[in-house]
Coordinates of C-alpha atoms in Angstrom, one line a residue:
M292 CA -57.8 -348.3 113.7
N293 CA -54.1 -347.3 113.1
T294 CA -54.2 -346.8 109.3
L295 CA -55.9 -344.6 106.8
P296 CA -58.6 -345.8 104.4
K297 CA -57.1 -347.0 101.1
P298 CA -58.4 -344.0 99.0
L299 CA -56.7 -341.6 101.4
I300 CA -53.4 -343.5 101.3
E301 CA -53.6 -343.3 97.5
K302 CA -54.1 -339.6 97.6
L303 CA -51.0 -339.2 99.9
N304 CA -49.0 -341.4 97.5
L305 CA -50.1 -339.2 94.6
R306 CA -48.7 -336.1 96.4
E307 CA -45.4 -338.0 96.9
D308 CA -45.2 -338.9 93.2
Q309 CA -45.9 -335.3 92.2
H310 CA -43.3 -333.9 94.6
S311 CA -46.0 -331.9 96.3
K312 CA -46.5 -333.7 99.6
R313 CA -46.7 -331.1 102.4
M314 CA -44.7 -331.6 105.6
L315 CA -44.2 -329.4 108.7
P316 CA -40.8 -327.7 108.5
N317 CA -38.4 -327.6 111.4
E318 CA -37.6 -324.2 113.1
N319 CA -34.4 -322.8 111.6
V320 CA -32.0 -319.9 112.0
L321 CA -31.6 -319.1 108.4
I322 CA -31.8 -315.5 107.0
D323 CA -35.5 -314.9 106.8
F324 CA -36.9 -314.5 103.2
S325 CA -40.0 -316.6 104.0
S326 CA -42.1 -315.3 106.9
N327 CA -44.9 -312.8 106.7
D328 CA -43.4 -310.8 109.5
Y329 CA -42.8 -307.8 107.2
L330 CA -42.0 -305.2 109.9
G331 CA -40.4 -307.5 112.5
Y332 CA -43.3 -307.1 115.0
A333 CA -43.5 -310.8 115.8
K334 CA -40.1 -310.6 117.5
N335 CA -40.4 -307.0 118.7
E336 CA -39.5 -307.0 122.4
L337 CA -41.1 -303.6 123.0
I338 CA -44.5 -304.8 121.9
F339 CA -44.1 -307.9 124.0
Q340 CA -43.2 -305.9 127.1
K341 CA -45.9 -303.3 126.6
T342 CA -48.5 -306.0 126.2
H343 CA -47.5 -307.6 129.5
Q344 CA -47.5 -304.2 131.1
Y345 CA -50.9 -303.4 129.8
L346 CA -52.4 -306.6 131.1
V347 CA -50.8 -306.1 134.6
E348 CA -51.9 -302.5 134.9
N349 CA -55.5 -303.4 133.9
N350 CA -55.5 -306.4 136.3
I351 CA -56.2 -308.8 133.4
K352 CA -55.0 -312.2 134.6
T353 CA -57.2 -314.5 132.6
N354 CA -55.4 -317.1 130.4
G355 CA -58.4 -317.8 128.1
A356 CA -61.5 -316.0 127.0
T357 CA -63.7 -318.8 128.6
G358 CA -66.3 -318.8 125.8
S359 CA -67.6 -317.2 122.6
R360 CA -68.0 -313.4 122.5
L361 CA -71.8 -313.9 122.7
L362 CA -71.6 -315.9 125.9
T363 CA -68.7 -315.3 128.4
G364 CA -65.8 -314.3 126.2
N365 CA -66.5 -310.6 125.5
Y366 CA -64.2 -308.3 127.5
N367 CA -63.9 -304.6 127.7
L368 CA -60.5 -305.1 126.0
H369 CA -62.3 -306.5 122.9
T370 CA -64.5 -303.5 122.7
E371 CA -61.7 -301.0 123.3
T372 CA -59.5 -302.7 120.7
E373 CA -62.2 -302.8 118.0
A374 CA -63.0 -299.1 118.6
Y375 CA -59.3 -298.2 118.2
I376 CA -59.0 -300.3 115.0
A377 CA -62.1 -298.7 113.5
R378 CA -60.6 -295.2 114.1
F379 CA -57.3 -296.3 112.7
H380 CA -59.0 -297.5 109.5
G381 CA -61.3 -294.6 109.1
T382 CA -64.5 -296.6 109.4
E383 CA -67.5 -296.9 111.7
A384 CA -66.9 -300.3 113.2
A385 CA -64.6 -303.2 113.5
L386 CA -65.2 -306.9 114.5
I387 CA -62.3 -309.1 115.5
F388 CA -62.2 -312.7 114.3
N389 CA -59.9 -315.5 115.4
S390 CA -58.0 -315.6 112.1
G391 CA -58.1 -314.3 108.5
Y392 CA -59.5 -317.6 107.4
D393 CA -62.3 -317.4 110.0
A394 CA -63.0 -313.8 108.9
N395 CA -63.3 -314.6 105.2
L396 CA -65.3 -317.7 106.0
G397 CA -67.7 -315.7 108.2
V398 CA -68.2 -312.8 105.8
L399 CA -68.6 -314.7 102.6
S400 CA -70.8 -317.5 104.0
A401 CA -73.1 -315.1 105.8
I402 CA -73.6 -312.0 103.6
P403 CA -74.3 -313.2 100.1
Q404 CA -77.8 -314.7 100.0
R405 CA -79.5 -317.2 97.7
N406 CA -79.9 -315.7 94.2
D407 CA -77.2 -313.1 94.9
I408 CA -74.1 -313.1 92.6
I409 CA -70.5 -313.1 93.6
F410 CA -67.6 -312.2 91.2
Y411 CA -64.2 -313.0 92.5
D412 CA -60.6 -312.7 91.2
E413 CA -59.4 -316.1 90.0
L414 CA -56.3 -315.8 92.3
C415 CA -58.3 -315.1 95.5
H416 CA -57.1 -316.9 98.6
S417 CA -58.4 -320.3 99.5
S418 CA -60.2 -318.8 102.5
I419 CA -62.2 -316.6 100.2
R420 CA -63.1 -319.4 97.9
D421 CA -64.1 -321.6 100.8
G422 CA -66.4 -318.9 102.2
I423 CA -68.0 -318.5 98.7
Q424 CA -68.6 -322.2 98.5
L425 CA -70.5 -322.1 101.9
S426 CA -72.7 -319.3 100.7
K427 CA -75.9 -320.0 98.7
A428 CA -75.1 -317.4 96.1
K429 CA -74.1 -318.0 92.5
S430 CA -70.4 -317.2 91.9
Y431 CA -68.2 -316.5 88.9
K432 CA -64.5 -315.9 88.8
F433 CA -62.9 -313.3 86.6
K434 CA -59.4 -313.2 85.1
H435 CA -56.8 -312.0 87.4
N436 CA -56.9 -308.2 87.8
D437 CA -58.7 -308.0 84.4
L438 CA -61.5 -305.4 84.8
E439 CA -62.5 -305.7 81.2
N440 CA -63.3 -309.4 81.7
L441 CA -65.1 -308.5 84.9
E442 CA -67.3 -306.0 83.2
K443 CA -68.2 -308.5 80.5
L444 CA -69.2 -311.0 83.2
L445 CA -71.2 -308.3 85.0
T446 CA -73.1 -307.4 81.8
K447 CA -73.7 -311.1 80.9
F448 CA -74.9 -312.4 84.3
K449 CA -76.6 -309.4 85.9
I450 CA -78.9 -308.7 83.0
H451 CA -80.9 -311.9 83.8
N452 CA -81.2 -311.2 87.5
T453 CA -81.8 -307.5 88.3
T454 CA -83.3 -308.1 91.7
S455 CA -80.2 -309.8 93.2
V456 CA -77.4 -308.2 95.2
T457 CA -73.9 -308.4 93.5
Y458 CA -70.6 -308.6 95.4
I459 CA -67.2 -308.2 93.9
I460 CA -64.3 -309.7 95.9
T461 CA -60.6 -309.1 95.4
E462 CA -57.3 -308.7 97.4
S463 CA -55.3 -305.5 97.6
V464 CA -52.1 -307.5 97.5
F465 CA -52.3 -311.1 96.2
S466 CA -50.4 -313.6 98.4
M467 CA -49.0 -315.7 95.6
D468 CA -48.1 -313.0 93.0
G469 CA -47.6 -310.0 95.2
D470 CA -49.4 -307.7 92.7
S471 CA -52.4 -305.5 93.2
P472 CA -55.6 -304.7 91.3
N473 CA -56.5 -301.2 90.1
L474 CA -58.8 -300.5 93.1
E475 CA -59.7 -297.0 91.9
K476 CA -61.0 -298.3 88.6
L477 CA -62.6 -301.2 90.3
S478 CA -64.5 -298.9 92.7
V479 CA -65.8 -296.9 89.8
L480 CA -66.9 -300.2 88.1
C481 CA -68.7 -301.2 91.3
E482 CA -70.6 -297.9 91.4
K483 CA -71.5 -298.1 87.8
H484 CA -73.0 -301.6 88.2
Q485 CA -74.3 -301.1 91.8
C486 CA -72.1 -303.8 93.3
Y487 CA -70.8 -304.2 96.9
L488 CA -66.9 -304.3 97.0
I489 CA -65.1 -306.6 99.5
V490 CA -61.4 -306.3 99.7
D491 CA -59.0 -308.6 101.6
E492 CA -56.1 -306.4 102.9
A493 CA -54.1 -309.2 104.6
H494 CA -50.8 -308.3 102.9
A495 CA -51.3 -304.6 102.6
L496 CA -51.5 -303.7 106.4
G497 CA -48.2 -302.3 107.5
V498 CA -47.0 -301.8 103.9
F499 CA -49.2 -299.3 102.1
G500 CA -50.9 -296.1 103.3
L501 CA -50.3 -293.7 106.1
Q502 CA -48.9 -295.6 109.1
G503 CA -49.4 -298.8 107.1
S504 CA -53.1 -298.5 107.1
G505 CA -53.5 -300.4 103.8
L506 CA -53.9 -299.8 100.1
V507 CA -57.6 -298.9 100.4
Q508 CA -56.8 -296.0 102.7
Q509 CA -53.7 -295.0 100.7
L510 CA -56.1 -294.5 97.7
N511 CA -58.8 -292.9 100.0
L512 CA -61.3 -295.5 99.0
Q513 CA -62.5 -296.5 102.4
D514 CA -66.0 -295.1 101.8
K515 CA -66.3 -297.0 98.5
V516 CA -65.5 -300.4 100.1
F517 CA -68.3 -302.4 101.7
A518 CA -66.1 -304.6 103.8
R519 CA -62.3 -304.9 104.4
I520 CA -60.8 -308.1 105.9
I521 CA -57.5 -307.3 107.6
T522 CA -55.3 -310.0 109.0
F523 CA -52.9 -309.6 111.9
G524 CA -50.6 -312.5 111.2
K525 CA -48.6 -310.7 108.6
A526 CA -47.1 -307.2 109.3
L527 CA -48.8 -306.8 112.7
G528 CA -46.9 -309.9 113.9
C529 CA -49.7 -311.4 116.0
H530 CA -52.8 -313.5 115.6
G531 CA -56.4 -312.8 114.5
A532 CA -58.1 -310.6 112.0
V533 CA -60.7 -307.9 111.8
V534 CA -63.6 -307.0 109.5
V535 CA -64.0 -303.2 109.2
G536 CA -67.1 -301.4 107.8
S537 CA -70.4 -300.0 108.9
E538 CA -72.1 -300.5 112.3
L539 CA -74.9 -302.3 110.4
L540 CA -72.3 -304.7 108.9
K541 CA -70.9 -305.4 112.3
S542 CA -74.3 -306.1 113.8
Y543 CA -75.2 -308.4 110.9
L544 CA -72.0 -310.4 111.3
I545 CA -72.5 -310.8 115.1
N546 CA -75.9 -312.3 114.3
Y547 CA -75.1 -314.5 111.3
A548 CA -71.3 -315.1 110.8
R549 CA -71.0 -318.7 112.1
S550 CA -67.2 -318.6 112.4
F551 CA -67.6 -315.7 114.8
I552 CA -70.7 -317.0 116.8
Y553 CA -69.6 -320.6 117.3
T554 CA -66.1 -320.3 118.5
T555 CA -64.2 -319.4 121.7
A556 CA -63.0 -315.8 121.5
L557 CA -59.4 -314.8 121.3
S558 CA -57.7 -314.7 124.7
P559 CA -57.2 -311.4 126.5
H560 CA -53.5 -311.7 125.9
S561 CA -53.9 -312.2 122.2
T562 CA -56.3 -309.2 122.0
A563 CA -54.0 -307.0 124.1
T564 CA -51.1 -307.9 121.7
I565 CA -53.3 -306.7 118.8
Y566 CA -54.1 -303.5 120.6
I567 CA -50.5 -302.7 121.5
A568 CA -49.3 -303.7 118.0
Y569 CA -51.8 -301.3 116.4
K570 CA -50.7 -298.5 118.7
H571 CA -47.1 -299.2 117.7
L572 CA -48.1 -299.2 114.0
N573 CA -49.9 -295.9 114.6
S574 CA -46.6 -294.2 115.5
E575 CA -44.5 -296.2 113.0
K576 CA -42.3 -294.7 110.4
E577 CA -38.9 -296.2 110.5
Q578 CA -39.7 -299.9 109.8
I579 CA -42.2 -299.1 107.1
E580 CA -39.7 -296.9 105.3
K581 CA -37.0 -299.6 105.6
L582 CA -39.4 -302.2 104.2
N583 CA -40.3 -300.0 101.2
K584 CA -36.6 -299.2 100.5
N585 CA -35.9 -302.9 100.5
I586 CA -38.7 -303.5 98.1
I587 CA -37.3 -300.9 95.7
F588 CA -33.7 -302.3 96.1
F589 CA -34.8 -305.9 95.5
N590 CA -36.5 -304.8 92.2
E591 CA -33.3 -302.9 91.2
E592 CA -31.2 -305.9 91.9
I593 CA -33.2 -308.4 89.9
N594 CA -32.8 -306.0 87.0
A595 CA -29.1 -305.5 87.5
I596 CA -28.3 -309.2 88.1
G597 CA -30.4 -310.3 85.1
L598 CA -33.3 -312.1 86.8
K599 CA -36.2 -309.9 85.8
H600 CA -37.5 -312.4 83.3
L601 CA -38.1 -314.9 86.2
F602 CA -40.1 -312.5 88.5
I603 CA -43.7 -311.5 88.6
A604 CA -43.9 -307.6 88.7
S605 CA -44.6 -306.5 92.2
N606 CA -44.1 -303.4 94.4
S607 CA -45.1 -305.3 97.6
P608 CA -43.0 -307.5 100.0
I609 CA -44.0 -310.6 98.1
Q610 CA -41.6 -311.2 95.2
C611 CA -42.0 -314.4 93.2
A612 CA -39.6 -316.1 90.8
V613 CA -41.5 -318.6 88.6
I614 CA -39.6 -321.9 88.5
P615 CA -41.8 -324.4 86.6
S616 CA -42.2 -327.9 88.1
N617 CA -42.4 -328.9 91.8
E618 CA -39.2 -330.8 91.6
K619 CA -37.1 -328.0 90.3
A620 CA -38.6 -325.3 92.6
K621 CA -37.8 -327.6 95.6
K622 CA -34.2 -328.1 94.4
V623 CA -33.6 -324.4 94.0
S624 CA -35.1 -323.7 97.4
Q625 CA -32.9 -326.4 99.0
Y626 CA -29.9 -324.9 97.4
L627 CA -30.6 -321.4 98.7
Q628 CA -31.3 -322.9 102.2
S629 CA -27.9 -324.6 102.0
K630 CA -26.4 -321.2 101.5
G631 CA -28.2 -319.9 104.6
F632 CA -31.3 -318.2 103.2
D633 CA -34.8 -319.3 104.1
V634 CA -36.6 -319.1 100.7
K635 CA -39.6 -321.4 100.4
P636 CA -41.0 -323.0 97.2
I637 CA -44.7 -322.7 96.4
L638 CA -45.8 -325.8 94.6
S639 CA -48.8 -327.0 92.7
P640 CA -51.6 -327.5 93.5
T641 CA -51.3 -324.4 95.7
V642 CA -50.4 -322.6 92.4
P643 CA -51.4 -323.8 89.0
K644 CA -49.2 -326.5 87.4
G645 CA -46.4 -324.8 85.4
K646 CA -46.5 -321.7 87.7
E647 CA -44.5 -323.2 90.6
R648 CA -42.3 -320.6 92.2
L649 CA -39.9 -319.4 94.8
R650 CA -41.6 -316.8 97.0
F651 CA -39.2 -314.2 98.5
C652 CA -40.9 -312.3 101.4
L653 CA -39.1 -309.1 102.2
H654 CA -38.8 -307.4 105.6
S655 CA -37.6 -304.2 107.1
Y656 CA -34.8 -306.1 108.8
N657 CA -33.3 -307.7 105.6
S658 CA -30.0 -306.1 104.8
K659 CA -29.0 -305.0 101.3
K660 CA -26.1 -307.4 101.4
H661 CA -28.5 -310.3 102.1
I662 CA -30.8 -309.3 99.3
T663 CA -27.9 -309.1 96.8
D664 CA -26.3 -312.3 98.0
V665 CA -29.5 -314.4 97.8
L666 CA -30.2 -313.1 94.3
V667 CA -26.7 -313.9 93.1
F668 CA -27.0 -317.4 94.4
L669 CA -30.3 -317.8 92.6
Y670 CA -28.7 -316.5 89.4
N671 CA -25.8 -318.9 89.6
F672 CA -28.1 -321.8 90.1
V673 CA -30.6 -321.1 87.3
K674 CA -28.4 -319.5 84.6

């Protein structure tokens, strides 16, 4: 049949009416304030060339992995890359997944068991929430970055179930607000209540910590965190993700994480790109410094231009100006794009109604002039 069932057509029409229908954008040559390529690694020619050189020197000429890691798709390159990542992140072991979505799905559907309890930040990414839904555990959300609220929930729900295991899940940098939890206080709370802490570091890699190792390592909390999920599609500029933690955690995931077991492994080329990009990050200083200077400058400019009231406080590359209503957020975005700047709107239902926004993603390669210009255009449109 060449048409959708009527209920699905009605759902699409509803999105149209709410100005929230998603469409694939065309490739553009606008000034980038939209991508997650914080350090410019996705377009880094040296990483591209070194990846090719590595594959040639090691006589790796396979286009695909040929199967899952547990069947025919496990190469020495996977093992070597995971060992390097584990050392880089100061942990015992690492396990590569095909994407951050797959990693969160695998960890959260496999680890919490029936009668266990999960507490998660209300602004956690959809991949985290989907993984939680697939688990058999009871789950409760706590107010965003509100540890008082979390402790009340811990006291309320744990007292009736002292034999269960409790997991607390958060992100070190939230993808829609760009802010961070107080991980030091959160780790103390986890110790007090004997909880296992899981942290998604997708937007912290390449931004925080020595050589961009992430916020957990910047705060020296790697021994306090049960599992970290780290995504490569942001600052690392390639594809895939990794879960880092203990050797026992890795062994458990190999045996029970369905999104790892039942999928073809990343190709050798993809894995080699991860390996070379991590090596590049390990010696990186200049691009991380440029990125952090741009974050500071952006915050100085929103103050100077008079836009601070629009923006959610953030010291990460994600800077969001709240523009309530899908229609208005789209109009402002279209205006900035007409001026040559790729700034995307984030619409409901991706964010709550009334919290629609423009998300500015900062990069090491954005110039100060570009930052000032785009903010002046924004001011002129919304004043």
